[in-house]
Each structure stands twice: as C-alpha cells, then as structure tokens.
Amino acid sequence: MEKKVAIIGAGVSGLGACKHVLAKGFHPTIFESRNELGGVWSKTVEICKLQSPKEYYRFSDFPWPDSVKTDYPSQKQVLDYIQAYAEHFGLLNHIKFNTRVVSIAYEGSSEDEMKAWSLWNGTGEPFSNKGKWNIIIENIETLVTEVYQFDFVILCSGMFSDEPNYPEFPPNKGPSAFHGKVIHSKDYSAMDSETAAKFVKGKRITVVGFHKSALDIAMECSAINGAQQPCTVIYKNEHWHSVDHKVYGFSLQSIFLNRFSELFFHKPGEGLLGSLVATIFYPAVWAVSKIVESDLKRKIPMAKYGMVPKHSFLDELNTCTNGILPIEFYDRADEGSIVLKKSQKMSFCEEGLILDSGALVNADLIICATGFRGDIKLKETFKSTKFQDLMVGTSKDSVPLYRGIIHPRIPQMAVIGFLSSVGALYTAEMQSQWLAELFDGKFKVPSIKGMENQIVEWDEAMKSKHAGKFYTRSCYMLLHIFYNDVLCRDMGWNHYRKKGFFAELFDTYGPTDYASP
C-alpha cells in the first residue's frame, strides 16, 4: 500500500520535503494555513530582501532565473522563485491551502509499549503497520473540522513565524499598562505597504529589537515620518551586521565556508588530531575574525553611535544572526529620523517605555521585533502532553533531534527546517534528502539510546568547544560542511563533492554540490 505522508507548512522546507518524498514514490499532502505558499516569504516588510547571496539560497536542482541579477533578491523575487519551483515539480496539487492543523495525535502503541522500545518506532523503520497519525485540521474559510490519517508526519512549520516571542516585563508593567498600541513585527509584516504606511504615519514609533525585521521596520517608519517623528530603536545588545558579505574585497563565503576553514573549528566526535589542529590554529581564526571586524567598522559608522559589539564576529556567526544592514540605516540616524537607545530591561507605562536607565521613551505605537518561539509552535502541534514535553527543553536548548531531524522517542515523525546554517533553504533541502533516503530504506538510524547519546555528545561538544555561551542547538553556520558530510555518509553518498584536491579543500560549498546523485 502506498504510504501517505503529511507535511505541515508550505514554506521552502515543506516544498522541498514534498518534492523529495514524492520522487521516492510516496504520497505527500501539505497542509498550509495561508492561502498561498512561501512561508515567511509570503508576508514580509516591503523592503525585505534575502540576507545571504542567492547562490546559497536555492534548491539544488532548480536555478534562479536569469532575470534576477542582484545577489540579494527582493521578497517578491524570492516568492516568485519558490512559486516557480512548486509549479515545475508539480507540487501545487499536493497542497491544501487555508487549512490549519489544529493538532496531531498518534494512534498505535501505548506509552508503556513505547517506553520499552529499544529502536525508534519499535522496529527502527520509519513506517509501521501498527501506528498512524491523525491530523485534525480546520478549514480557515468554512471553519469545518476534519480528521485525516497518515503513516508519517513531517513538521515544516519553521522557526520564524506564527508564535511571537515577547520580552519579559515586571508585574503590572507589561503592554496592558500602555495607553497606546503594541503589536508584533509579524502583525506589521502582514499589512500591505499602503496599509502599513497609513498605520504608522504621524505616530511616535518605537521598535524593540535589533535584528533583520527590526531594522527593516525602522527603515520604513523613518522613511514615512522623517526626523519630525523619529523612529526609536531600543536594543539589548549590539550586533555585527554586514553590508555586502565582503571583507576587503574577499567574500565571507570564501573565508569561512570551505573545508580548509572548518579544519580550525572543533567538531562533535572529533579525534585527537582534529582536536589538536583546531586548538593550535584557533589564534589564526581569532585573527581572521578581527580582520573582518576591522573592515566592518571601516564601512559602518558603528563607533560613532556606540554600536560596536562586545562579542566577536565569530560569536555572531555561531548564532546564525549575522544579516545585511539596510542601506542608509546609519544615514537615517545621522539625519535624526532613527534614534538608537540601549536598554537591557524595559517596562511599560501609560506614555510609553521606561528603560533601565530610568529614561522615558514616549510612544504612540510600539512594535516588538523580538523574534518567534518556533519551539512552542512545535510543542503545541501535538495533542499528547507526553510528546509535547519530549519536544521542548529550555528556550536555548529546545527540540532535541537526532541529525536535527528525528526525535528518538516520537514515532513516525520528523522535523525539517529547524536548523540554521548558511541558508535555511539549503539546510532544509539536505534534511529532506536525508529523510527521503531513510524512507527508501537506504540506511537505518541507530537505536533510541544511540541517537540520544549522539544528541548529548553533539550538544556538549558544541557548548564546550565550539560556540560556548553563544551556542544554540539550531545553528551550524561554521560547521555546515561537517553537518552535510554526516548526512551524506548516512545516505551512502560520497561526501567529497568537488573535483580535485585543491577544489575540495578551498572552494566554497553550496546547494548545487548536493544535488541528488
């Protein structure tokens, strides 16, 4: 019987999973709550663009059209590319739009039986005749609820949508104390450009945050209101932002994204020689980081505004948060249409926000560009409280997954796209190929205990040797080739993808290197 696979989310992760599962002869269905595909790219700030060069944000077997000349395509260009991919591989017929997944419920072995398993899913295989997943969905338009049954579920709901993250506030000093309006960046991004412009026009705007969405929103608000009603940006920590991903004329990718550079970083499971090389040559890595920082300080007037980060550029890469600074951001600060204020903590009052210095920031509208809690969204997808508890740990160490894909104690289920690297699409497609090969019987996963031990081993190695206090389980920016090597070896692929010794050592690795053999 043809195995049915449910995929939740029609962003780049869900579409890639659908394509590769379909190619192996399985029957996928994508459930998408919106009326269009594209995930986070379907609704963004108007000036939003790709944060990494497009050669690192593409599907391995589907090139960008020649009409896209820029290295950093706009939101519309990215969405058009994703749409074209879905059409080219016939994925649209497998998507149920306007369909919200209320919850998923496993039907099969009891909790006691599952506790006794030594192998994932009881047999070590991805599918089982004993177990099924019931997918409870609600039609957004009709509000009709239905239940579908599948042999496997792939969660592709992403890290950066739906479940907003808000800072913690003192008792009685949260948003309810404010007499103005408080929204999250996702609410602003959902507006079209005309609606957004009318919404912020003439208002005293405060944006909380200093990553991609915060910077884009501040740029839009400052363009609309100018220096007469400056946009205040409140940030907790300074960050290293790039302007063109180049360092004194050399691309960042050529410096950090090749096998040679990865020799100098500690890795999970490394041997004595690898550990020795990484330890001896760490000063060289530190020196390169300082060169990058000097170039960024040369290009961007961070020092003028006290915005030079206290942590290193390498630490920034270890969090996968280094992005492109909007053009003219500091020009807006110069003209007074953007005002920067630092505060580790803040609280609301009737007039606006009170910073940790005691200063009052008067506001009519406060936009919290403070990220998302994708881990909470994953947790709440499950009907079982047992599975909810298994999926989520602490906010930084959440979602303990083998290979970043499978939870050892949740049967017939995988997560795609919950691990960041050079590009979300790039990493998600590698994970999709790995899962499709697992479905096809090309390899088997270790025992439950074996997978759990590897998760702990990787976590401890990343925390103690690689990223330190900046470690998050969802980022492998500086070890993306190592991570892909591991997936390739699992699948039985040759993990050396270049032609020739020097090309293998010094050429950058990207999505096209991992097209299915």
C-alpha positions in Angstrom: 0.0 0.0 0.0 1.2 3.5 -0.8 2.4 5.3 2.3 0.8 8.6 3.0 2.9 11.4 4.4 1.5 14.6 6.0 3.6 17.7 5.7 2.7 20.7 7.8 3.7 24.0 6.2 4.2 25.1 2.5 7.3 27.2 3.0 10.7 26.2 1.5 11.1 23.3 4.0 7.7 21.8 3.2 8.0 22.2 -0.5 11.5 20.6 -0.5 10.2 17.7 1.6 7.3 17.2 -0.7 9.4 17.1 -3.8 11.9 14.6 -2.4 9.3 12.4 -0.8 7.2 12.4 -4.0 10.3 11.4 -6.0 10.6 8.3 -3.9 7.1 7.1 -4.7 5.3 8.2 -1.5 2.1 10.2 -1.4 2.6 13.6 0.4 -0.1 16.1 1.3 0.9 19.6 2.5 -1.4 21.4 4.9 -0.9 25.2 4.7 -2.9 27.6 6.9 -2.5 30.6 4.5 -4.0 30.9 1.0 -0.5 30.9 -0.6 2.8 29.1 -0.4 6.2 30.6 0.6 6.0 30.5 4.4 7.7 33.6 5.9 8.3 35.0 2.4 4.6 35.3 1.7 4.2 38.2 4.1 7.2 40.5 4.8 8.2 44.1 5.2 8.2 45.7 1.8 11.9 46.5 1.8 12.8 42.9 3.0 15.4 41.1 0.8 17.4 37.9 1.0 20.1 38.0 3.8 22.5 35.7 2.1 23.7 35.6 -1.6 21.2 33.8 -3.8 23.7 31.1 -4.8 23.4 29.9 -1.2 19.6 30.2 -1.0 18.3 28.0 -3.8 17.2 24.4 -4.4 20.0 22.2 -5.6 18.3 21.3 -8.9 16.4 24.5 -9.7 18.4 27.6 -10.6 17.4 31.2 -10.1 16.1 32.7 -13.4 18.5 34.8 -15.4 16.2 37.8 -14.9 17.3 38.0 -11.2 20.5 39.9 -11.5 21.0 41.0 -7.9 22.8 38.9 -5.3 20.2 39.7 -2.8 16.7 39.3 -4.3 13.7 41.1 -3.0 10.8 39.5 -1.2 8.8 39.3 -4.5 11.7 37.8 -6.4 12.1 35.1 -3.7 8.4 34.3 -3.6 8.3 34.1 -7.4 11.3 31.7 -7.3 9.6 29.5 -4.7 6.3 29.5 -6.7 8.2 28.5 -9.9 9.8 25.6 -8.1 6.4 24.3 -6.9 5.0 24.6 -10.4 8.0 23.0 -12.0 7.9 19.9 -9.9 4.1 19.6 -9.8 3.8 20.3 -6.0 0.7 22.5 -6.1 -1.7 19.6 -6.5 -0.4 18.2 -3.2 -1.1 21.4 -1.1 -4.3 22.0 0.8 -4.4 25.8 1.3 -6.4 27.6 4.0 -6.1 24.5 6.2 -5.0 25.0 9.7 -3.6 22.0 11.6 -5.3 22.1 15.0 -3.3 19.2 16.4 -1.8 15.8 15.5 -2.5 12.7 17.6 -0.6 9.4 17.4 -2.8 6.3 17.2 -1.0 3.0 17.9 1.3 1.6 20.6 0.6 2.7 24.2 3.0 4.9 26.2 4.1 1.8 28.2 4.8 -0.1 25.0 6.8 2.8 23.5 8.9 3.1 26.7 10.0 -0.5 26.2 11.2 0.1 22.6 15.0 -0.1 22.0 14.6 1.0 18.4 12.9 4.1 17.0 9.3 3.3 16.2 9.7 -0.1 17.7 11.4 -1.6 14.6 13.9 1.1 13.6 11.9 1.6 10.4 10.2 5.0 9.5 6.8 3.3 8.9 4.7 0.9 10.9 1.5 -1.1 10.3 0.6 -0.6 13.9 0.9 3.2 14.1 -0.8 6.1 12.4 -1.1 9.9 12.9 -4.5 11.5 13.0 -4.2 15.1 11.6 -7.0 17.3 12.9 -7.5 20.2 10.6 -9.8 23.3 10.3 -10.7 25.0 7.1 -10.0 28.7 7.6 -12.8 29.8 5.4 -15.6 27.4 6.4 -14.4 26.6 10.0 -15.2 22.9 9.2 -13.1 20.5 11.1 -11.9 17.2 9.6 -9.6 14.3 10.5 -7.1 12.8 8.1 -4.9 9.8 8.8 -1.3 9.4 7.7 1.6 7.0 8.0 4.2 9.7 8.8 4.2 13.4 9.7 6.8 15.9 8.7 6.7 19.2 10.6 7.9 22.1 8.5 6.3 25.0 10.4 9.5 26.8 10.7 11.3 28.8 13.4 10.3 32.3 12.3 6.6 32.6 12.1 3.2 32.5 13.9 4.2 32.2 17.6 5.6 35.6 18.6 8.3 36.0 21.3 7.9 38.9 23.7 10.4 40.1 26.3 9.5 39.5 30.0 8.2 42.6 31.9 7.8 43.3 35.6 4.3 42.7 37.1 1.7 45.3 36.0 4.3 46.9 33.7 3.6 44.9 30.6 1.8 46.1 27.4 -1.6 46.5 29.2 -0.1 49.5 31.2 0.5 51.3 27.9 -2.3 53.7 26.6 -1.0 53.3 23.0 -0.9 50.3 20.7 1.5 47.4 20.9 2.0 44.9 18.0 4.5 42.3 17.0 6.6 42.5 13.8 4.5 39.7 12.3 1.4 41.9 12.5 3.2 44.7 10.8 4.6 42.4 8.1 1.1 41.1 7.4 0.0 44.5 6.2 0.4 45.6 2.6 2.7 48.6 2.1 -0.2 51.1 1.7 -1.9 49.9 4.9 1.4 49.9 6.8 2.2 53.5 5.7 -1.2 54.8 6.9 -0.9 52.8 10.1 2.4 54.5 11.2 2.0 57.9 9.5 2.4 60.7 12.1 2.9 58.4 15.0 5.7 58.3 17.5 7.1 54.8 16.7 9.3 52.7 18.9 10.8 49.4 17.6 12.1 46.9 20.1 14.9 44.7 18.7 18.0 44.9 16.5 17.8 42.0 14.1 16.6 41.8 10.5 12.9 42.6 11.0 13.6 45.4 13.5 16.0 47.2 11.1 13.6 46.9 8.1 10.6 48.2 10.0 12.7 51.1 11.5 13.8 52.0 7.9 10.2 52.0 6.7 8.9 54.0 9.6 11.7 56.6 9.3 11.1 57.0 5.6 7.4 57.7 6.2 7.7 60.1 9.3 11.2 61.5 8.9 13.0 63.4 11.6 9.8 65.2 12.6 8.6 62.0 14.2 11.8 59.9 14.6 11.6 56.1 15.0 13.2 55.0 18.2 15.0 51.6 18.1 15.5 50.0 21.5 18.1 47.2 21.5 19.5 45.0 24.2 22.9 44.1 22.6 24.9 45.4 19.6 25.3 43.1 16.7 27.7 42.6 13.8 25.8 43.3 10.5 27.3 43.0 7.0 26.8 45.4 4.1 27.8 43.1 1.3 29.3 39.9 2.8 32.8 41.0 1.6 35.9 41.6 3.6 38.5 43.9 2.0 37.2 42.6 -1.4 37.1 38.9 -0.5 33.7 37.2 0.1 32.9 36.0 3.6 31.9 32.7 2.0 35.4 32.1 0.6 36.9 32.7 4.0 34.5 30.7 6.2 32.6 28.3 4.0 35.2 25.8 2.8 36.7 22.6 4.1 40.0 24.3 4.9 38.4 26.8 7.3 36.4 24.1 9.0 39.7 22.3 9.9 40.2 25.1 12.5 36.9 24.6 14.4 36.2 21.9 17.0 33.6 19.4 16.0 31.4 16.8 17.7 33.1 13.4 17.8 36.4 14.7 16.6 39.6 12.6 17.1 42.8 13.6 18.7 44.3 15.0 15.5 41.3 17.1 14.7 41.1 18.5 18.2 44.9 19.3 18.1 44.6 21.1 14.8 41.6 23.2 15.9 43.3 24.1 19.2 46.7 25.0 17.6 45.2 27.1 14.8 42.5 28.9 16.8 44.6 32.1 17.1 44.6 32.3 13.3 40.8 32.0 13.3 40.6 34.7 16.0 42.9 36.9 13.9 40.7 36.5 10.8 37.6 37.4 12.9 39.4 40.6 14.0 40.2 41.5 10.3 36.5 41.1 9.5 35.6 43.3 12.4 38.0 46.0 11.4 36.6 46.0 7.8 33.0 46.3 9.2 34.0 49.1 11.5 35.6 50.8 8.5 32.5 50.5 6.3 29.8 51.1 9.0 29.9 54.1 11.5 29.2 51.8 14.4 31.7 53.5 16.8 30.0 56.9 16.2 26.8 55.6 17.8 28.4 53.3 20.4 27.2 50.3 18.4 30.5 48.2 18.2 29.6 44.8 19.7 31.5 43.5 22.7 31.4 39.9 21.3 33.4 38.8 18.3 32.2 38.3 14.7 32.8 34.6 15.1 30.4 34.6 18.0 27.8 36.3 15.8 28.2 33.6 13.2 27.7 30.9 15.8 24.2 32.3 16.5 23.3 32.4 12.7 22.1 36.0 13.2 24.6 37.9 11.0 22.5 39.7 8.4 22.7 42.5 5.9 22.3 46.1 7.3 19.8 48.1 5.3 21.3 50.7 3.0 21.4 54.1 4.6 20.5 52.9 8.1 23.1 55.0 9.8 22.4 57.9 7.4 18.9 57.9 8.9 20.5 58.0 12.3 22.6 61.0 11.1 19.6 62.9 10.0 17.7 62.1 13.2 14.9 60.0 11.7 16.2 56.9 13.6 17.2 57.2 17.3 19.1 54.4 18.9 18.7 53.6 22.6 20.2 50.7 24.5 18.5 49.0 27.5 18.9 45.6 29.0 15.4 45.7 30.5 12.3 47.8 30.0 8.8 48.3 31.3 5.6 49.8 30.0 3.9 52.9 31.4 1.0 54.9 30.1 3.2 57.1 28.0 5.5 54.5 26.5 8.5 52.6 27.7 10.8 53.1 30.7 14.4 52.0 30.1 16.7 50.5 32.7 18.4 54.0 33.0 15.0 55.4 34.1 14.6 57.3 30.8 11.1 57.5 29.4 10.6 56.9 25.7 7.2 58.4 24.7 5.4 56.5 22.0 2.1 56.1 20.3 2.9 52.7 18.7 5.4 50.1 19.9 6.4 47.3 17.5 8.1 44.3 19.1 10.5 42.8 16.6 11.7 40.3 19.2 11.6 37.1 17.2 9.5 34.0 17.4 9.1 30.9 19.5 9.1 28.1 16.9 9.7 25.6 19.6 6.4 26.5 21.3 4.7 26.1 18.0 6.1 22.7 17.5 5.1 21.7 21.0 1.5 22.8 20.6 1.1 20.9 17.4 0.9 17.7 19.4 -2.2 16.6 21.2 -0.3 14.4 23.6 1.2 16.1 26.6 3.9 13.4 26.6 5.1 14.3 23.1 4.8 18.0 24.0 7.2 17.5 26.9 9.6 15.4 24.7 9.8 18.1 22.0 10.7 21.1 24.1 13.5 21.7 26.6 14.8 25.2 27.6 14.4 28.1 25.2 18.0 27.8 24.0 18.3 24.0 24.0 14.9 23.2 22.6 13.9 20.5 20.2 16.4 17.7 20.9 16.6 16.0 17.5 18.9 13.4 16.0 20.6 14.9 13.0 18.4 17.9 13.6 15.5 15.9 12.1 14.2 12.9 14.2 13.2 12.7 17.9 14.2 9.3 19.1 11.1 8.8 21.2 8.4 10.1 18.9 7.5 7.5 16.2 6.8 8.2 12.5 7.6 11.9 12.8 10.3 14.2 11.6 11.1 18.0 11.7 12.6 19.8 8.7 13.9 23.3 8.7 14.5 23.8 12.4 18.3 24.1 12.0 20.1 27.2 10.6 23.2 27.3 8.6 24.4 29.2 5.5 20.8 29.4 4.3 17.6 28.0 5.6 16.6 26.6 2.3 20.0 24.9 1.7 20.0 23.1 5.0 16.3 22.1 4.8 16.7 20.5 1.4 19.7 18.4 2.7 17.5 17.3 5.6 14.7 16.4 3.1 17.0 14.3 1.0 18.2 12.5 4.1 14.7 11.7 5.2 13.6 10.6 1.7 16.6 8.2 1.6 15.6 6.9 5.0 12.0 6.3 3.7 13.5 4.5 0.7 15.4 2.1 3.0 18.9 3.2 2.0 20.0 3.3 5.6 18.8 2.8 9.2 19.0 5.1 12.2 20.8 3.9 15.4 18.9 2.6 18.4 17.0 5.1 20.6 19.8 5.1 23.1 22.4 5.5 20.4 20.5 8.6 19.0 20.1 10.1 22.4 23.8 9.7 23.2 24.7 11.4 19.9 22.4 14.3 20.6 24.1 14.8 24.0 27.5 14.3 22.6 26.9 16.9 19.9 25.4 19.4 22.4 28.2 19.0 24.8 30.9 19.4 22.1 29.2 22.5 20.6 28.8 24.1 24.0 32.2 23.3 25.5 34.5 23.6 22.5 32.8 25.3 19.5 30.3 28.0 20.3 30.5 28.4 24.1 27.9 30.7 25.6 26.7 31.6 22.2 25.6 28.1 21.4 22.1 27.3 20.2 21.1 23.8 19.1 19.6 25.3 15.9 22.8 26.8 14.4 25.6 25.1 12.5 26.9 28.1 10.5 30.6 27.4 10.8 30.2 23.6 10.6 27.8 23.4 7.7 30.1 21.2 5.5 30.7 18.9 8.5 27.0 18.6 9.1 26.3 17.8 5.4 29.2 15.3 5.4 27.4 13.4 8.3 24.1 13.3 6.3 25.9 12.2 3.2 27.7 9.4 5.0 24.4 8.2 6.4 22.8 8.2 3.0 25.8 6.3 1.4 26.8 9.3 -0.7 30.3 10.4 -1.3 30.7 13.4 1.0 33.6 14.8 -1.1 31.6 16.6 -3.7 34.3 18.6 -5.6 36.7 17.6 -8.4 40.3 17.7 -7.3 42.2 18.1 -4.1 42.6 21.9 -4.0 39.0 22.4 -5.1 37.8 20.1 -2.4 39.9 22.0 0.2 39.4 25.6 -0.8 36.3 26.0 -2.9 33.1 27.1 -1.2 30.4 24.6 -0.8 26.8 25.4 -1.7 23.4 23.8 -2.6 24.4 22.7 -6.1 27.1 20.5 -4.7 24.4 18.4 -3.0 22.1 17.6 -5.9 20.9 14.1 -5.7 23.4 11.7 -7.3 
